[in-house]
Tab-separated table of N, CA and C in Angstrom:
chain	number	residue	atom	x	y	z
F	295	UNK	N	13.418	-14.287	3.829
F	295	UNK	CA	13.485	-13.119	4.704
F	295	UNK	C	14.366	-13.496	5.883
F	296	UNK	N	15.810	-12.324	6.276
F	296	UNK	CA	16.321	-12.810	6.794
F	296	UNK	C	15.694	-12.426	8.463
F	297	UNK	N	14.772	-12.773	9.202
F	297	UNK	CA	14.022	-12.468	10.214
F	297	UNK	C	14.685	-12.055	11.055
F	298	UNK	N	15.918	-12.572	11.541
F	298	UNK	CA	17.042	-12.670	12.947
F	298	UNK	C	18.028	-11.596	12.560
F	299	UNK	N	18.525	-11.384	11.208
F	299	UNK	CA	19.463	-10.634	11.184
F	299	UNK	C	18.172	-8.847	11.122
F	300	UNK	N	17.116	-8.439	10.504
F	300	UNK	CA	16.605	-7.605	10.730
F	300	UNK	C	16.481	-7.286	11.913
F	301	UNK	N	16.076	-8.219	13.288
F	301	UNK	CA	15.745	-7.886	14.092
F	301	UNK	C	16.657	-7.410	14.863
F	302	UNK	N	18.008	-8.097	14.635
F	302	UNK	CA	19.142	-7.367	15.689
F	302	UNK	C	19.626	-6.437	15.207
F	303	UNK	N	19.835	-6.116	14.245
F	303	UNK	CA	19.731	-4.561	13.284
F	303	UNK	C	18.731	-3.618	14.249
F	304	UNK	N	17.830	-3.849	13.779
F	304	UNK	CA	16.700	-2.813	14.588
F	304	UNK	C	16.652	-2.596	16.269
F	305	UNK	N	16.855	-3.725	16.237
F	305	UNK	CA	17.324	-3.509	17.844
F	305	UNK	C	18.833	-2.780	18.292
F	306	UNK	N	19.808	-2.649	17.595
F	306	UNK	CA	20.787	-2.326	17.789
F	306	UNK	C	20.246	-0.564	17.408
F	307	UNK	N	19.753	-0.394	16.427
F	307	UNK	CA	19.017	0.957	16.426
F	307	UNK	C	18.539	1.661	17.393
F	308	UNK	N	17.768	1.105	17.996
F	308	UNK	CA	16.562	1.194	18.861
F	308	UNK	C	17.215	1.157	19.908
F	309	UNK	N	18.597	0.880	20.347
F	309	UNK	CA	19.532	0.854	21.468
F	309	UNK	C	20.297	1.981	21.723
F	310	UNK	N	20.740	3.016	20.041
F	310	UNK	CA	21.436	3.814	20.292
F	310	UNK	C	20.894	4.756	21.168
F	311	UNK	N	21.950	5.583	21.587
F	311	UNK	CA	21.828	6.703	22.383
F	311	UNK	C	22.401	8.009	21.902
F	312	UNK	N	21.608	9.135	21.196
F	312	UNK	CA	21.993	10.170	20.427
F	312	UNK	C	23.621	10.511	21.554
F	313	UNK	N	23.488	10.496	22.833
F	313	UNK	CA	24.874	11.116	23.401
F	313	UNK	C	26.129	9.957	23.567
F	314	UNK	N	25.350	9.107	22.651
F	314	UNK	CA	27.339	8.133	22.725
F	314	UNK	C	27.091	7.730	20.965
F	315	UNK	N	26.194	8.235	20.199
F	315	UNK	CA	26.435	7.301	19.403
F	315	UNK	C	27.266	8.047	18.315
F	316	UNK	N	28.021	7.656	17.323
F	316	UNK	CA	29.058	8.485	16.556
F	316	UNK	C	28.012	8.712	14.971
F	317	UNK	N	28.089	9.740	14.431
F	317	UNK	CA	27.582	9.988	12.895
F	317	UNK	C	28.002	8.700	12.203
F	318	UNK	N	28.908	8.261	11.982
F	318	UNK	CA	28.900	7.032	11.167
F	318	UNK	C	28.304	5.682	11.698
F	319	UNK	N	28.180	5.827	12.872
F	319	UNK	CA	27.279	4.738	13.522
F	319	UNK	C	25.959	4.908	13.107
F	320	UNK	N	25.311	6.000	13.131
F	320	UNK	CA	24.155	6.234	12.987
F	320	UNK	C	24.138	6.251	11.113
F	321	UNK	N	24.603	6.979	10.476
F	321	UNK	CA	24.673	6.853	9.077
F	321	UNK	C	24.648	5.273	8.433
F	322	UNK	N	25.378	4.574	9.073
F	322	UNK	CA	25.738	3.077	9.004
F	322	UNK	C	24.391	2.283	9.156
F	323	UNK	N	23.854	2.391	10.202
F	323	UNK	CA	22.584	1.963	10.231
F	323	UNK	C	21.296	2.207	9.754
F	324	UNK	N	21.578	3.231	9.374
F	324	UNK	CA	20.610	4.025	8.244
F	324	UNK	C	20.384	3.622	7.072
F	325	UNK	N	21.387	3.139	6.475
F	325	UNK	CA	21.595	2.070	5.061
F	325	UNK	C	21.081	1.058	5.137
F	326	UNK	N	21.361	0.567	6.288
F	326	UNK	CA	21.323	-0.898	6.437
F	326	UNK	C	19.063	-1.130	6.970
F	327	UNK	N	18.975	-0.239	8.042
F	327	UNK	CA	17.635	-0.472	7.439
F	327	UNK	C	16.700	0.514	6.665
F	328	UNK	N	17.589	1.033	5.507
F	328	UNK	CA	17.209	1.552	4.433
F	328	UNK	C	16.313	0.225	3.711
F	329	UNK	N	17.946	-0.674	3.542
F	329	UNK	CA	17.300	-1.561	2.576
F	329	UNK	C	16.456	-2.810	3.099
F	330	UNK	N	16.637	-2.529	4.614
F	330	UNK	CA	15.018	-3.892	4.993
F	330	UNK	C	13.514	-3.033	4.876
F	331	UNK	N	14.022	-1.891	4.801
F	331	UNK	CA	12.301	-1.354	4.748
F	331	UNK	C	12.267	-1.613	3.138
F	332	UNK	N	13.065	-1.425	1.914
F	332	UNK	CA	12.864	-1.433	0.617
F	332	UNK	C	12.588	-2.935	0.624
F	333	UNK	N	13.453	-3.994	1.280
F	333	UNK	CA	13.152	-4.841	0.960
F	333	UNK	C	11.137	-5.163	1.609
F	334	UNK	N	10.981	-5.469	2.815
F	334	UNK	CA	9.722	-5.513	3.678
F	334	UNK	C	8.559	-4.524	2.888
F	335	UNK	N	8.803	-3.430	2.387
F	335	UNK	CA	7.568	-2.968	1.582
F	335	UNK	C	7.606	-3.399	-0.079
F	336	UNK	N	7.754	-4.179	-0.308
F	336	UNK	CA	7.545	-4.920	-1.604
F	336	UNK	C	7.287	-6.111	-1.237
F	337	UNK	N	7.228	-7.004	-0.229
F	337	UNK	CA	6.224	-7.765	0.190
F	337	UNK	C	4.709	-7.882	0.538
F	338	UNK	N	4.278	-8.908	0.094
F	338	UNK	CA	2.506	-8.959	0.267
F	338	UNK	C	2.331	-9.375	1.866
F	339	UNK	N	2.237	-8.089	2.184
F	339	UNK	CA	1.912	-7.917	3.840
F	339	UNK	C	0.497	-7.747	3.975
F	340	UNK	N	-0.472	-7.733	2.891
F	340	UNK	CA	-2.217	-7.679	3.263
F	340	UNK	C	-2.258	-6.285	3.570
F	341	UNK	N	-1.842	-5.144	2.601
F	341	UNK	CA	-2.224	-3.972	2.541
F	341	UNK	C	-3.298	-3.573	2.305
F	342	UNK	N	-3.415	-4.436	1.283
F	342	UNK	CA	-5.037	-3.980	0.468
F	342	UNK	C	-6.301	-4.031	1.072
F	343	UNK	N	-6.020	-4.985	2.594
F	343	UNK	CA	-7.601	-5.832	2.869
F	343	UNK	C	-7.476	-4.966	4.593
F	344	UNK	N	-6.130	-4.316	4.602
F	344	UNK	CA	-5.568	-4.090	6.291
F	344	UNK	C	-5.888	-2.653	6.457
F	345	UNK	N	-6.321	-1.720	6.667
F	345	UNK	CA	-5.917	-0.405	6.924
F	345	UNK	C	-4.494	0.422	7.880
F	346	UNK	N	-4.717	-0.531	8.732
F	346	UNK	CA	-2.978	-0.769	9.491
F	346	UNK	C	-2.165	-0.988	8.720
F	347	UNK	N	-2.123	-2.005	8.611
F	347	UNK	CA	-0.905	-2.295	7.520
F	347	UNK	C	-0.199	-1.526	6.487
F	348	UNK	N	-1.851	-0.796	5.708
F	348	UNK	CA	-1.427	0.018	4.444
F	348	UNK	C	-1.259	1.333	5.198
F	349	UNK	N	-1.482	1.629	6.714
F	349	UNK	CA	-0.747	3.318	6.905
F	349	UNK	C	0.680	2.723	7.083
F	350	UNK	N	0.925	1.713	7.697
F	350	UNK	CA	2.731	1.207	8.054
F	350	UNK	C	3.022	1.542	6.605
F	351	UNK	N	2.730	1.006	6.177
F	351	UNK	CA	3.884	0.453	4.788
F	351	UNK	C	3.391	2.015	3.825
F	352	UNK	N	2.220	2.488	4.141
F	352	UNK	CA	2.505	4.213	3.372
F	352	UNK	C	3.810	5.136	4.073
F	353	UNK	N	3.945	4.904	5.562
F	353	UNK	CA	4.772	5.262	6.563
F	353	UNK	C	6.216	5.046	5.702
F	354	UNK	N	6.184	3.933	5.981
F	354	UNK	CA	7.616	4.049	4.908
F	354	UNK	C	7.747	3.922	4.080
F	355	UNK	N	7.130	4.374	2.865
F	355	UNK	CA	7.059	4.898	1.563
F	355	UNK	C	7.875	6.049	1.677
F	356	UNK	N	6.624	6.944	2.337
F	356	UNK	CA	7.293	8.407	2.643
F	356	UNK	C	8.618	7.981	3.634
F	357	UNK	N	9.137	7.549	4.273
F	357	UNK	CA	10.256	7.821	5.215
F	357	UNK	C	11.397	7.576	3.977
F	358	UNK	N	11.238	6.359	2.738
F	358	UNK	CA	11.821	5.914	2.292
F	358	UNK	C	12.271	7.262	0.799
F	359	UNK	N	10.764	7.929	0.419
F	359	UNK	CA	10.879	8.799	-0.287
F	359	UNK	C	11.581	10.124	-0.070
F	360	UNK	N	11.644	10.164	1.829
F	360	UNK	CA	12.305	11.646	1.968
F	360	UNK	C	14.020	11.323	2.018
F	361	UNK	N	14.536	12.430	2.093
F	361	UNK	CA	16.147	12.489	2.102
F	361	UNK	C	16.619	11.876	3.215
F	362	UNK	N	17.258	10.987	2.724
F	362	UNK	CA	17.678	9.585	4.065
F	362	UNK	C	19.084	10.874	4.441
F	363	UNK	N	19.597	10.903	5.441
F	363	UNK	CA	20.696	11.509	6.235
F	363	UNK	C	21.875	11.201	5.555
F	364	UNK	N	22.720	12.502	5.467
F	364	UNK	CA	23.721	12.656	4.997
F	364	UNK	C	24.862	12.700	6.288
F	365	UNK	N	25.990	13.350	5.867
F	365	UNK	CA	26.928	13.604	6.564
F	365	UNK	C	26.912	15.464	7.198
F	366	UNK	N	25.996	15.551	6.081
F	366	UNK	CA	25.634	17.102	6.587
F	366	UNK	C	23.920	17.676	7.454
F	367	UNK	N	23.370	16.292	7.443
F	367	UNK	CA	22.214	16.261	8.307
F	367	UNK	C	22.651	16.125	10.064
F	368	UNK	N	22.139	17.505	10.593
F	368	UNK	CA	22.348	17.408	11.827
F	368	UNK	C	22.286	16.008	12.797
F	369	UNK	N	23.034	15.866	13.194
F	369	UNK	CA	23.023	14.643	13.939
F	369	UNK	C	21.932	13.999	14.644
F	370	UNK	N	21.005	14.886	15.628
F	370	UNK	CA	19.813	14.382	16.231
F	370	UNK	C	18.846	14.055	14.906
F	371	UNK	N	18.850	14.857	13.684
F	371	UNK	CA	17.798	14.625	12.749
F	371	UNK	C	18.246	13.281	11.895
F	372	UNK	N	19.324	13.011	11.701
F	372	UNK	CA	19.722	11.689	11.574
F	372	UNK	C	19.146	10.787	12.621
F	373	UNK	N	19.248	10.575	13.686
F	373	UNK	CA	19.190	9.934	14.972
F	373	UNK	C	17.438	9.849	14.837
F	374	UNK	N	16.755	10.626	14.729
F	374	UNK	CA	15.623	10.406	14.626
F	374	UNK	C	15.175	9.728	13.407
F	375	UNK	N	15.929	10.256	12.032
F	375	UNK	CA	15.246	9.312	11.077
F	375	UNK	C	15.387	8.054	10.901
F	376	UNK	N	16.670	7.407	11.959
F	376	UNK	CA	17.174	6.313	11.796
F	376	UNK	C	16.300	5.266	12.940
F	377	UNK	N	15.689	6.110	13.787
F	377	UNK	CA	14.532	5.518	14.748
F	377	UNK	C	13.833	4.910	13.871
F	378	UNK	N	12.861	6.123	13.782
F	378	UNK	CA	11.751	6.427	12.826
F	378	UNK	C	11.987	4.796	11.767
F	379	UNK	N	13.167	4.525	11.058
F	379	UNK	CA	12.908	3.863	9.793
F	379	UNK	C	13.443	2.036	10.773
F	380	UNK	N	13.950	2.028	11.774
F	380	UNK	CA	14.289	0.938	12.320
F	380	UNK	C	12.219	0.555	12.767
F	381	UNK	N	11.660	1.163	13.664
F	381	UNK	CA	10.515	1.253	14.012
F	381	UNK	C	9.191	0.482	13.042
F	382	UNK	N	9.865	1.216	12.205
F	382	UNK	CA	8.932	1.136	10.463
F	382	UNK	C	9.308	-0.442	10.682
F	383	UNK	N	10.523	-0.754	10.283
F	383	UNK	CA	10.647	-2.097	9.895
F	383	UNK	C	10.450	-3.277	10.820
F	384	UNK	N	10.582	-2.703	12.136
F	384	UNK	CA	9.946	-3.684	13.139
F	384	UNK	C	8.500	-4.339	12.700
F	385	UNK	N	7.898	-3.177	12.656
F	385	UNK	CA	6.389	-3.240	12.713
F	385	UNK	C	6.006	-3.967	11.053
F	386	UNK	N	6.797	-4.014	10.176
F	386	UNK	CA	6.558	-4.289	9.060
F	386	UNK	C	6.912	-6.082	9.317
F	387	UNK	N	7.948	-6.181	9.752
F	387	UNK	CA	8.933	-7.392	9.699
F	387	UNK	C	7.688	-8.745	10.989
F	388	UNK	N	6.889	-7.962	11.446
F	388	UNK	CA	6.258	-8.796	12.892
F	388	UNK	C	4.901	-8.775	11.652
F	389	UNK	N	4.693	-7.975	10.939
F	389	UNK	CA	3.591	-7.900	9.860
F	389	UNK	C	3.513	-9.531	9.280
F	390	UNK	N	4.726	-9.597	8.508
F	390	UNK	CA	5.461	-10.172	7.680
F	390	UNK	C	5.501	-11.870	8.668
F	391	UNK	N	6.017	-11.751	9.087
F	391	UNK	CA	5.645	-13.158	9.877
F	391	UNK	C	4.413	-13.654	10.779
F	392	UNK	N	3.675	-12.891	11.008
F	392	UNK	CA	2.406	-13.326	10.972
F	392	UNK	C	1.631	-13.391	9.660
F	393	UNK	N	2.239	-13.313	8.537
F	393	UNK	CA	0.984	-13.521	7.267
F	393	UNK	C	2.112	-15.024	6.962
F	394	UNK	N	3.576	-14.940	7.132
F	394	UNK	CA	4.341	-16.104	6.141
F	394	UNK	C	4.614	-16.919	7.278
F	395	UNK	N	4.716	-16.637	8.516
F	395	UNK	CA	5.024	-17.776	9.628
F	395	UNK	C	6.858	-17.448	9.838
F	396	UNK	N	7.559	-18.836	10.363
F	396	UNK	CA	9.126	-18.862	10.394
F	396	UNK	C	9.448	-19.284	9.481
F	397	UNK	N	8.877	-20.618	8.862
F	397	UNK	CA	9.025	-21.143	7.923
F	397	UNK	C	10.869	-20.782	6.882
F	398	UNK	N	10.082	-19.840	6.164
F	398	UNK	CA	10.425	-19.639	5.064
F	398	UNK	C	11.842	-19.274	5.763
F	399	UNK	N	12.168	-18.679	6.650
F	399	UNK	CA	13.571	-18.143	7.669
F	399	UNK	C	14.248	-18.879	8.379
F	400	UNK	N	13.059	-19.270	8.972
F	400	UNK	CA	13.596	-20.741	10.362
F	400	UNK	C	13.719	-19.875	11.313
F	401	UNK	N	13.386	-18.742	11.542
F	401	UNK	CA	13.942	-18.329	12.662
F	401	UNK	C	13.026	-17.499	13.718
F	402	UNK	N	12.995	-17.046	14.737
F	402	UNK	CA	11.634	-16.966	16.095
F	402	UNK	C	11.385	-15.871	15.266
F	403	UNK	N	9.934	-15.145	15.427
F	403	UNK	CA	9.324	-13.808	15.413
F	403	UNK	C	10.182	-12.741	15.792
F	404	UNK	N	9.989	-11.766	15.195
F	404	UNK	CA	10.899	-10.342	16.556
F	404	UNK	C	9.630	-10.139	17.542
F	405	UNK	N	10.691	-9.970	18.308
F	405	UNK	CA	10.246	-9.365	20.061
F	405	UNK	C	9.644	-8.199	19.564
F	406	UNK	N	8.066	-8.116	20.403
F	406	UNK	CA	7.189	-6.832	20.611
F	406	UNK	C	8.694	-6.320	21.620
F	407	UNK	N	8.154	-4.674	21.307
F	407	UNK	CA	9.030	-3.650	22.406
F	407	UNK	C	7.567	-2.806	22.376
F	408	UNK	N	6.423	-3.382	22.876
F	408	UNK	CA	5.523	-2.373	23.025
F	408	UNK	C	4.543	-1.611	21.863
F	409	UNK	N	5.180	-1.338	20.611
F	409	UNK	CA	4.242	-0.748	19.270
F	409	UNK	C	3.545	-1.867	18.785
F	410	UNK	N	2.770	-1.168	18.392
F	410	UNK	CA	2.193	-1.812	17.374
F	410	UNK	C	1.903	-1.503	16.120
F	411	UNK	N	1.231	-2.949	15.064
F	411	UNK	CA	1.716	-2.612	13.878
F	411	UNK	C	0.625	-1.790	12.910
């Protein structure tokens, strides 16, 4: 799990600003943690034993199951789903290293910004 590169992903998300940020910026990042939430919910994050855990990772099931943003999805509704799925993967990814440690990455925890998981 690449721990460091998710986290500055998500943070770079979590930075935009719907009034500077461009549709392909936001589309761009949308892909990208498309596939850390696909990747992070097929990990054994202790769903089964967690009730937290298993609403996160139902959370982005559905975020993952609805229509990820096009070029014809209004821009703020992009901007929000691209929150929405950076958020998801925070909370999944801080999941994820408290059950596996750094170990396996080598690399620090992500920074709380306040949610929880």
């Amino acid at each position: 799990m690449d721990v460091e590169t998710i986290s500055e992903i998500t943070a770079e998300v979590l930075a935009l600003h719907l009034s500077t940020s461009t549709r392909e910026d936001i589309l761009a990042h949308a892909a990208a943690v498309h596939g850390f939430l696909n990747l992070l919910v097929r990990e054994d994050l202790g769903a089964d034993g967690d009730p937290t855990v298993r609403e996160t990772v139902v959370r982005a099931y559905a975020l993952l199951a609805a229509k990820a943003p096009t070029r014809e999805t209004p821009c703020f509704s992009a901007y929000a789903h691209v929150r929405e799925a950076a958020d998801l993967a925070r909370r999944l990814l801080r999941i994820w290293v408290g059950r596996h440690g750094t170990a396996r990455g080598g690399h620090p925890p992500v920074p709380t910004s306040g949610e929880h998981p």
